[in-house]
Each structure stands twice: as structure tokens, then as C-alpha cells.
mmCIF file of C-alpha atoms in Angstrom:
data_model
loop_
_atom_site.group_PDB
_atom_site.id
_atom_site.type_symbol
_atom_site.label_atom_id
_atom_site.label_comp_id
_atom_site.label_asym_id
_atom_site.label_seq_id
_atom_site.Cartn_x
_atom_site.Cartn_y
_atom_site.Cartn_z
ATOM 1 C CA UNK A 180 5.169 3.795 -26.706
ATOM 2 C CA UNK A 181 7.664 5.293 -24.125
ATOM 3 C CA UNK A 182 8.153 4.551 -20.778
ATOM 4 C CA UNK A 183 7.232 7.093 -18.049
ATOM 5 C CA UNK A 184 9.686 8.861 -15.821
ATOM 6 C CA UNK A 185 11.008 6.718 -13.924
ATOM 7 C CA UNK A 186 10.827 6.342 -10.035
ATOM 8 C CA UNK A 187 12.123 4.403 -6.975
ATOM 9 C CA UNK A 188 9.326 2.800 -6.043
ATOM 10 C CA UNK A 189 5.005 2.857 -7.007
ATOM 11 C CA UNK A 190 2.659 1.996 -5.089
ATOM 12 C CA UNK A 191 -0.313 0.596 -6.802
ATOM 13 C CA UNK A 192 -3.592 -0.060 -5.706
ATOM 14 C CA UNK A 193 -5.568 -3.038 -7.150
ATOM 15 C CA UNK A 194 -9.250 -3.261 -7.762
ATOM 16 C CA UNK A 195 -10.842 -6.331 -5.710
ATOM 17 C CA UNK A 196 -11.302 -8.688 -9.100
ATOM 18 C CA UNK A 197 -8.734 -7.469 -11.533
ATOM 19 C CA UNK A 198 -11.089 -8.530 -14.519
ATOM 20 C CA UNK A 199 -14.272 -6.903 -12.939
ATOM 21 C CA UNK A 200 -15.268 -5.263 -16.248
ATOM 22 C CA UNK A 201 -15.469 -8.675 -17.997
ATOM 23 C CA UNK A 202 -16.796 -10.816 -14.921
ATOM 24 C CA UNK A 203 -20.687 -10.172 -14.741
ATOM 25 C CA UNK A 204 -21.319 -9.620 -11.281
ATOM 26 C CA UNK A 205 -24.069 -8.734 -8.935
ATOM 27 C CA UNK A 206 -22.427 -6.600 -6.121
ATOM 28 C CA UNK A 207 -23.898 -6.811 -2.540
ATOM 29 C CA UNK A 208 -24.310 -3.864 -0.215
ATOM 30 C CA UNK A 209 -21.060 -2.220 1.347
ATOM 31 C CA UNK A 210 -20.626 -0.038 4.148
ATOM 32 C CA UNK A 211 -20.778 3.139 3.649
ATOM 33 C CA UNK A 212 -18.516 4.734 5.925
ATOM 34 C CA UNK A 213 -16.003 5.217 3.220
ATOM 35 C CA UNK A 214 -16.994 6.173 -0.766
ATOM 36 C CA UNK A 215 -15.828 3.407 -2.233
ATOM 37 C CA UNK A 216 -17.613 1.448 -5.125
ATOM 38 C CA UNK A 217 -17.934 -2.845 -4.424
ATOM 39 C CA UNK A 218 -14.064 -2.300 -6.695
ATOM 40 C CA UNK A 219 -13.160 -1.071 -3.601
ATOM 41 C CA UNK A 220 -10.675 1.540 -5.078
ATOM 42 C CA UNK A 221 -10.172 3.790 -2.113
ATOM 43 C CA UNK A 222 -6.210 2.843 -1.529
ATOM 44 C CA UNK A 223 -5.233 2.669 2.481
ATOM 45 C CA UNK A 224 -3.592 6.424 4.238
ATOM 46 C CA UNK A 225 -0.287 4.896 4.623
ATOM 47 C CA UNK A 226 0.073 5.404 0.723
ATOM 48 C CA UNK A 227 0.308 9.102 1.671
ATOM 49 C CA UNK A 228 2.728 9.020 4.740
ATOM 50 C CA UNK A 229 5.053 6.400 2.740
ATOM 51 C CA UNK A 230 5.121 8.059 0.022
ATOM 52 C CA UNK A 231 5.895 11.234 2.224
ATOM 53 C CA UNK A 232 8.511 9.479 4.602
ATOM 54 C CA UNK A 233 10.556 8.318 1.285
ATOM 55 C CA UNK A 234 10.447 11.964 -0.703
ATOM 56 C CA UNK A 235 11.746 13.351 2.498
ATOM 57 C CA UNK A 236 14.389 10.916 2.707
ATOM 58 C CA UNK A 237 16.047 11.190 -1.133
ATOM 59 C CA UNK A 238 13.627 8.592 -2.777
ATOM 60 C CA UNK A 239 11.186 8.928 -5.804
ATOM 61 C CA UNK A 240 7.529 7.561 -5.176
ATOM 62 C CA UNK A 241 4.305 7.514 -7.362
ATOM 63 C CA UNK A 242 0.837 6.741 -5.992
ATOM 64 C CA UNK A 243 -1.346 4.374 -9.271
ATOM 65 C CA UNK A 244 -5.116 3.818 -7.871
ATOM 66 C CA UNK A 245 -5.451 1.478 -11.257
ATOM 67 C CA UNK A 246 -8.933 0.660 -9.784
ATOM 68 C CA UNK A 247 -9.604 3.598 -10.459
ATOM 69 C CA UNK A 248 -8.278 4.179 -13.952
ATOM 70 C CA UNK A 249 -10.139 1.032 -14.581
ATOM 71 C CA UNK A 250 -13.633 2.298 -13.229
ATOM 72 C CA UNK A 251 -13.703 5.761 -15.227
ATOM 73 C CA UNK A 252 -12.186 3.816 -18.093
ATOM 74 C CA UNK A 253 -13.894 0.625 -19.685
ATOM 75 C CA UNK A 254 -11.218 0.810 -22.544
ATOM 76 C CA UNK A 255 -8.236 1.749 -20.145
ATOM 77 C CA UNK A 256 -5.471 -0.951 -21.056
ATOM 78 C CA UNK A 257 -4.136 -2.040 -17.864
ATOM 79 C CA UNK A 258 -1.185 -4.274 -19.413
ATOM 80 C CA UNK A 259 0.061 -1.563 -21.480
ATOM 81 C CA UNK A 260 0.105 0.736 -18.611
ATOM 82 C CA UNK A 261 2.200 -1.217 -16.570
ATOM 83 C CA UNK A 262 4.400 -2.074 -19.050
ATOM 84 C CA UNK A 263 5.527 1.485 -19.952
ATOM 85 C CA UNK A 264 5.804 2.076 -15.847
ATOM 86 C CA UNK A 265 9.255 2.396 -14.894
ATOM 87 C CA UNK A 266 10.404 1.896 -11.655
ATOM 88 C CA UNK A 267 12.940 -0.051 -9.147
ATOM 89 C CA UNK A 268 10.234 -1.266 -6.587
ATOM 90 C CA UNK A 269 6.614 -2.126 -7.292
ATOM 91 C CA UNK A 270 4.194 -2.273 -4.294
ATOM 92 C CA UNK A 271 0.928 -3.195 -4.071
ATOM 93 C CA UNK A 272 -1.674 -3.356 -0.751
ATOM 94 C CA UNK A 273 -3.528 -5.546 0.670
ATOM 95 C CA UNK A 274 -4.332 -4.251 3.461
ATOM 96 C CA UNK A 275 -8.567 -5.209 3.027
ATOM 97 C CA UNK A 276 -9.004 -8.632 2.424
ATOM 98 C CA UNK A 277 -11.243 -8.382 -0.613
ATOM 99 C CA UNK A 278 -8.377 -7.266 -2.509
ATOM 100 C CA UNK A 279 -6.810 -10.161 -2.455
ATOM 101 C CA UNK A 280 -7.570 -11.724 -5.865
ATOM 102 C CA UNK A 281 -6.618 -7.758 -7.522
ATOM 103 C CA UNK A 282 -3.053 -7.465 -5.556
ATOM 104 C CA UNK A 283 -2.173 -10.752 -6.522
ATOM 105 C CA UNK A 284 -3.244 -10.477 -10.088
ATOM 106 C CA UNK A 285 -1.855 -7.568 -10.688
ATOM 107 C CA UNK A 286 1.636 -8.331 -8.898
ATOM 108 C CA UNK A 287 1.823 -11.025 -11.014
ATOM 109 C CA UNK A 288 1.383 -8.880 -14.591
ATOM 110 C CA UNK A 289 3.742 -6.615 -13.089
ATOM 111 C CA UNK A 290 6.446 -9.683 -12.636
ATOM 112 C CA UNK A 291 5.768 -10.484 -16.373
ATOM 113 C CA UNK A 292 6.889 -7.342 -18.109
ATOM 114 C CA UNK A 293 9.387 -6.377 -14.751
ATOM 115 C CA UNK A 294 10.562 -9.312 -13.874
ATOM 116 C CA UNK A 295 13.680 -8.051 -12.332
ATOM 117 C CA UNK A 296 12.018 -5.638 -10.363
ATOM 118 C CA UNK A 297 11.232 -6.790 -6.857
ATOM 119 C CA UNK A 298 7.381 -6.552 -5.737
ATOM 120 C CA UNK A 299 6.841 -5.444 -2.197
ATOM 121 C CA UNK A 300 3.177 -6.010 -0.810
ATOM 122 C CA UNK A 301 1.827 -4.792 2.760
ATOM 123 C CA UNK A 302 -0.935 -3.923 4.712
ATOM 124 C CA UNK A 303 -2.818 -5.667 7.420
ATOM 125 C CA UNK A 304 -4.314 -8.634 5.695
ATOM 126 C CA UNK A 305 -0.690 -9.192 3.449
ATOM 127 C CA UNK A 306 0.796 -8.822 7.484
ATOM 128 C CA UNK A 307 -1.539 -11.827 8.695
ATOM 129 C CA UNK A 308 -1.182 -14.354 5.853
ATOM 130 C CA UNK A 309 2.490 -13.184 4.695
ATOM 131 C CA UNK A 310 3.715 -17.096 5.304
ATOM 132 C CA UNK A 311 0.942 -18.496 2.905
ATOM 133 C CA UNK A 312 1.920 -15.233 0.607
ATOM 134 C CA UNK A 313 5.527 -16.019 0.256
ATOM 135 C CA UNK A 314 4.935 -19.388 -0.014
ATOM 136 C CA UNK A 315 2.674 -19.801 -2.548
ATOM 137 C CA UNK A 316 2.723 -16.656 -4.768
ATOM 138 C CA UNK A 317 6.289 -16.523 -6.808
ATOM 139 C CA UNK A 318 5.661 -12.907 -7.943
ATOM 140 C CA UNK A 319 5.980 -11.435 -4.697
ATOM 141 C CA UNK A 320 9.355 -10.947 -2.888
ATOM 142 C CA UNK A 321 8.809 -8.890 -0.132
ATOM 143 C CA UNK A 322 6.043 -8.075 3.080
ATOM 144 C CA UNK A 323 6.279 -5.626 5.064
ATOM 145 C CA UNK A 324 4.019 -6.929 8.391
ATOM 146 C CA UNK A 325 2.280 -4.464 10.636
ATOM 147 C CA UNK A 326 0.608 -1.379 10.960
ATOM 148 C CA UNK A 327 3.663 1.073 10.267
ATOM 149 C CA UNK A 328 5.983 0.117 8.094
ATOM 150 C CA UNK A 329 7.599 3.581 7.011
ATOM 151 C CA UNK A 330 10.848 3.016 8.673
ATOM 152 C CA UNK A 331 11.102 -0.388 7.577
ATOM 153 C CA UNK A 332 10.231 0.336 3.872
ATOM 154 C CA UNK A 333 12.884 3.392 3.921
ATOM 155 C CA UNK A 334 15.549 0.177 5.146
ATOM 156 C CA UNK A 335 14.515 -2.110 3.058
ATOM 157 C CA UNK A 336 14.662 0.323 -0.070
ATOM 158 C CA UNK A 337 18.175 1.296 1.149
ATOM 159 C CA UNK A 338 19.064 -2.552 1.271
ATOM 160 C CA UNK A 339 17.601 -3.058 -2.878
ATOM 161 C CA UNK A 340 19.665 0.052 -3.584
ATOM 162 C CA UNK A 341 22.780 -1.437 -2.554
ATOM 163 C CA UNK A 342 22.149 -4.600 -3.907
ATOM 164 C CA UNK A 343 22.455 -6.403 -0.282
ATOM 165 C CA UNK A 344 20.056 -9.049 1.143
ATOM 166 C CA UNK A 345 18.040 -7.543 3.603
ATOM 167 C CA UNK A 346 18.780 -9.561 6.677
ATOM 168 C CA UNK A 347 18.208 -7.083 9.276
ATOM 169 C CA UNK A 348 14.987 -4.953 7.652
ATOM 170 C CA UNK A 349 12.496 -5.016 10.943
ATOM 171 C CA UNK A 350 8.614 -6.581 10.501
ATOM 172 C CA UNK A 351 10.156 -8.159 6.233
ATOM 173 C CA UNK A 352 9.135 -11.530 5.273
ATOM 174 C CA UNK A 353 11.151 -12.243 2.018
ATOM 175 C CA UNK A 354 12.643 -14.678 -0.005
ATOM 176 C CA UNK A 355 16.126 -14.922 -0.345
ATOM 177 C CA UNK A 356 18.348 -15.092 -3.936
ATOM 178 C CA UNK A 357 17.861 -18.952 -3.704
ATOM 179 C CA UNK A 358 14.550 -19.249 -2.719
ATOM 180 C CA UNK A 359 14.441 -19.450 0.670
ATOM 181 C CA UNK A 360 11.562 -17.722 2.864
ATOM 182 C CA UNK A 361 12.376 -16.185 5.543
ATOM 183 C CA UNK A 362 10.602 -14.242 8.625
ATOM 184 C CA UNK A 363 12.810 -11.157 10.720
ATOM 185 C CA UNK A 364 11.249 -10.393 13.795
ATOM 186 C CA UNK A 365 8.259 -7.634 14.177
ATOM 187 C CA UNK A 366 10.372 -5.568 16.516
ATOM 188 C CA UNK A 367 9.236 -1.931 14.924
ATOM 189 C CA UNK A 368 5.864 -1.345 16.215
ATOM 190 C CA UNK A 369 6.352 2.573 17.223
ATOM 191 C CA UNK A 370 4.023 4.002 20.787
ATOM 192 C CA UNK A 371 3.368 7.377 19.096
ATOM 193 C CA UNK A 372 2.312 8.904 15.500
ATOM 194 C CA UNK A 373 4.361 12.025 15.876
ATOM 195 C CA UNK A 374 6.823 11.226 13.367
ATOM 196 C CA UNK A 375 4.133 9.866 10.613
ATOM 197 C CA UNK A 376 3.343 12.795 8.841
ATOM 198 C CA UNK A 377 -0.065 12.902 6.598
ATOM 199 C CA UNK A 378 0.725 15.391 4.309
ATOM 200 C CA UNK A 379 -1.261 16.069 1.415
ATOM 201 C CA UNK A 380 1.245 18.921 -0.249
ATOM 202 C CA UNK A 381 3.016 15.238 -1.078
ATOM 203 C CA UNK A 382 0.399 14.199 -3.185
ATOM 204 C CA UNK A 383 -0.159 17.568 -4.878
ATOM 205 C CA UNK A 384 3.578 17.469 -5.917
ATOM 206 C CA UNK A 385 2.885 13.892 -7.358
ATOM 207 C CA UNK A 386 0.059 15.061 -9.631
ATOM 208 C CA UNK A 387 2.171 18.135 -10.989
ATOM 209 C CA UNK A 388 5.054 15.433 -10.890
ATOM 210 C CA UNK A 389 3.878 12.923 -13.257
ATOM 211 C CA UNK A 390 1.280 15.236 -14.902
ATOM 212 C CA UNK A 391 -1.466 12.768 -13.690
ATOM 213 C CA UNK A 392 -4.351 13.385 -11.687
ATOM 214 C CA UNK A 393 -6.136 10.629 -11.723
ATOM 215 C CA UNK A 394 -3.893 8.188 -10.653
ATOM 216 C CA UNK A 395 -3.835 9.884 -7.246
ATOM 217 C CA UNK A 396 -7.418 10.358 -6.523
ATOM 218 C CA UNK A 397 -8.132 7.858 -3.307
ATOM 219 C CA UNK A 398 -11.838 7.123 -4.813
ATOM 220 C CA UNK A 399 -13.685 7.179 -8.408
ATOM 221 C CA UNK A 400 -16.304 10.173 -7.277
ATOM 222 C CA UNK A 401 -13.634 11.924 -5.461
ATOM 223 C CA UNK A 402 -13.852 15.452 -7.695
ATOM 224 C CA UNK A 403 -17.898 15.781 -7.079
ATOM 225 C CA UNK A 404 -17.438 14.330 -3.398
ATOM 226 C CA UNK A 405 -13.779 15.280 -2.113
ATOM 227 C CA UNK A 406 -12.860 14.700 1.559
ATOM 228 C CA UNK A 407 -9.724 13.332 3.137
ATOM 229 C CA UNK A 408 -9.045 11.895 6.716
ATOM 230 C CA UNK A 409 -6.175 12.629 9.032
ATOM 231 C CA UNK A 410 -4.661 10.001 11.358
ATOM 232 C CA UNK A 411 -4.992 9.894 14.896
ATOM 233 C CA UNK A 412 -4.282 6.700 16.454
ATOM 234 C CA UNK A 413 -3.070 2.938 15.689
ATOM 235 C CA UNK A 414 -4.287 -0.498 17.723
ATOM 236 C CA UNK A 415 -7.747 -0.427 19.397
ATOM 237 C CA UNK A 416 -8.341 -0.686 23.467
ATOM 238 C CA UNK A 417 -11.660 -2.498 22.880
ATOM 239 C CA UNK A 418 -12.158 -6.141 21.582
ATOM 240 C CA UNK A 419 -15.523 -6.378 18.838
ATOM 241 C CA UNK A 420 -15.671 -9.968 18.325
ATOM 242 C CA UNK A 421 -16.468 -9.006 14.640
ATOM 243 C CA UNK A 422 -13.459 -7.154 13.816
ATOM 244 C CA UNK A 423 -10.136 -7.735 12.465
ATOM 245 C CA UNK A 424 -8.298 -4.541 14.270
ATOM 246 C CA UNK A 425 -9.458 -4.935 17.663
ATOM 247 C CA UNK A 426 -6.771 -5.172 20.552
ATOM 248 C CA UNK A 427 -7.034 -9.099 20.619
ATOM 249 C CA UNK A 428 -6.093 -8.846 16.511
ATOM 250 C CA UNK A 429 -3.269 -6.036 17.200
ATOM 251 C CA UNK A 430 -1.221 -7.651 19.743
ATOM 252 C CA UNK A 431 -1.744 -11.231 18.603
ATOM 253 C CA UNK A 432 -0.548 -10.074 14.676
ATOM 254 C CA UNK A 433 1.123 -7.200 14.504
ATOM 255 C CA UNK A 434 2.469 -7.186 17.851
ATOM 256 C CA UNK A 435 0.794 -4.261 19.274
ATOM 257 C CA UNK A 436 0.084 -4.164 23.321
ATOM 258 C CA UNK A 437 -2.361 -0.421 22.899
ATOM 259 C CA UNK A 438 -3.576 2.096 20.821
ATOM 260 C CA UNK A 439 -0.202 4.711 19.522
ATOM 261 C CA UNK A 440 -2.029 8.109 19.206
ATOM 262 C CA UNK A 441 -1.163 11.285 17.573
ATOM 263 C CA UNK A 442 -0.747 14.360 19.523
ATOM 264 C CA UNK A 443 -3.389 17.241 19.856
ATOM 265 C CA UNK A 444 -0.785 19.895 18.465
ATOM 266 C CA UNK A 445 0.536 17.644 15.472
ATOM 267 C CA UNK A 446 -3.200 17.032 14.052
ATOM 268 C CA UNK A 447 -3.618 20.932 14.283
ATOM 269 C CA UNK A 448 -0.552 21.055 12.056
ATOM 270 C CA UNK A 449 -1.513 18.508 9.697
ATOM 271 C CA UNK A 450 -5.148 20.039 9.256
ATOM 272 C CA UNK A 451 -3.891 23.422 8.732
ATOM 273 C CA UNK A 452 -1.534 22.041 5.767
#
């Protein structure tokens, strides 16, 4: 079977048990303040504004929600999928700790048939355990720590493109040619959201792209329930002793003193897109 057209970099988004159609399993109650199933397939916003940040700036991306392929598919062949991707980088999230078991999983099928490619995870969970990551998980190479990493990820895919080591990409944990780990500072933690740009015409380009819907819908029931958020602020000023994002979290992991909001005229713009 051919390979697809090939990109610079896709980012994939795991189910939370990558064998959840074989394991038999009796799913608790989830919030419902997003429409995701217990797979949890609704992939994090910064998909869209990463994606969006590395079109702008000369690079190919692809969005994969394979959790969802997998949920409107029983006989979907994940393997084979992968296999025929082509692509220089290979990112996954885990940004929501129950996708923990999928990322990793999955990153490490994606080492076995790409094993030259370099696998890039991220998000706010990958950001808080990324020494026990790089330690202990061989198929990953690189984190990206924080709560925006656009910049960073345009450096760091700079860096891969000309072959160098990326000593100076801001908020990377990787591990060098010989193995080493090693940890450059979280210095990039921007004040403002002006510059992160949610744009949705992105996404629409992706589909026509690649010729495939359904890799970029953010949720299984998305075409019969269809909504999408717009982002107005980063950090939290409050401190819930039951959540992972609250101020205490922000500035003691990803190095964030306040909230970073978006301005009033900027949202108008992105809602009217």
C-alpha cells in the first residue's frame, strides 16, 4: 500500500488505552463539560494554533485524532495506518493524564516502523513528568514543557531540519545523539495570547489537504453535535486544591507567575473567522 503525502510533522492524538476495543472494560462516569467518550478522543486546542503557527511559517502539519478513527472503526488497522504515514516529526499529547498508557503506546509503534523519525510529545502532564518520560521511555526524544510551546516547536523543527542538536530550543527536554538527557531552561512562558492565533480556516485546509475528514474531527459525535472553543487566557489566579492548573500548579511547573489573556479585539477576530 502507498505511503501518504508526506509532511513535516503530525500530530497524533492517542486514545487513553490503545487496545480499548480488545480490553473489556466498564467505564466510570466523566465530566461532561467536554463531549468526549471515557477514550477520551477530544485532542487539546494547541493542535490547532501549532499546527497554524508552523503552516504560517513554511512547515507542513497534519492533525490524526486515531482515537477517533479507532471509535467509528472496530476494524480500523491502526499499525497499518501508521506505517504508510510519512512524515519528519511525529508528535503525540499528553496533555490529560489518562492518556498516558495511549501516547506512550502509540509513540512506541510509531518508533517501530519510523524509527529514524524523532517523536516529540507535549502537553501539561508530558511537561510535569518529562524527567521520568525521557528516562524511562526510549521511543520518545523530545518534550516540549509548558503551556505554549509554538515558538519553541517552530525552533526545535528548524534545529531537526538542519540536522543540529538542539541546545538552545527554550522549555525541550531531549536526549542527545549518545543518550544523554538533558533539561534547557523554561524561559518561554509568553504574558499575552495575541500572537496565538486559533484559526479554524487551518484545519479546513488540512481536510481538503489530505482528503481526510475524519482525522481532524476533535470528538467521535462531532458532525451531529459540532461546537468549537476559542482561547482566552493561560495560568489561573485562583488555587482549587483539586486541580492540576491552578496558580500554585502554573508557577510551580510551567513557570507561570498569572493568568496571559487574550485581548477583547483579537477574540472578535478569531470568532468572526
Amino acid at each position: 500500500m502507498d505511503s501518504m503525502p508526506g509532511v513535516d510533522l503530525v500530530l497524533l492524538h492517542a486514545p487513553s488505552v490503545y487496545d480499548f476495543r480488545k480490553r473489556p472494560t466498564m467505564h466510570g462516569p466523566i465530566s461532561d463539560v467536554v463531549p468526549s467518550t471515557p477514550v477520551f478522543e477530544m485532542y487539546p486546542l494547541g493542535f490547532v494554533s501549532m499546527v497554524g503557527y508552523l503552516e504560517q511559517n513554511g512547515y507542513k502539519a497534519r492533525i490524526v485524532n486515531l482515537a477517533v478513527k479507532m471509535l467509528k472503526n472496530p476494524k480500523f488497522d491502526v499499525e497499518q495506518f501508521i506505517k504508510r504515514l510519512d512524515a519528519k516529526v511525529f508528535g503525540f499529547d499528553l496533555h490529560w493524564l489518562p492518556h498516558a498508557a495511549g501516547s506512550l503506546d502509540l509513540a512506541e509503534i510509531v518508533k517501530k516502523h519510523h524509527p529514524d523519525a524523532p517523536i516529540l510529545l507535549g502537553g501539561l502532564s508530558a511537561s510535569y513528568f518529562h524527567e521520568e518520560i525521557i528516562e524511562y521511555f526510549p521511543q520518545i526524544d523530545y518534550i516540549l514543557r509548558g503551556d505554549t510551546t509554538e515558538k519553541p516547536l517552530l525552533d526545535l523543527m528548524n534545529h531537526i531540519s538542519a540536522g543540529k542538536e538542539p541546545e538552545n530550543v527554550e522549555n525541550l527536554t531531549w536526549r542527545t545523539k549518545d543518550g544523554r538527557k538533558r533539561i534547557n531552561p523554561m524561559t518561554f512562558v509568553p504574558t499575552e495570547m495575541d500572537d496565538l492565533w486559533i484559526d479554524y480556516g487551518e484545519v479546513i485546509k488540512l481536510v481538503l489537504r489530505h482528503r481526510d475528514l475524519e482525522s481532524t474531527l476533535p470528538y467521535e459525535s462531532f458532525m451531529s453535535y459540532p461546537f468549537t472553543a476559542v482561547l482566552t487566557c493561560k495560568g489561573c489566579a485562583y488555587n482549587c486544591i483539586t486541580c492540576g492548573g491552578s496558580c500554585y500548579a502554573f508557577k510551580n511547573s510551567f513557570n507561570r507567575d498569572g493568568p496571559a489573556h487574550k485581548s477583547a479585539e483579537k477574540l472578535v477576530e478569531e470568532i468572526n473567522v
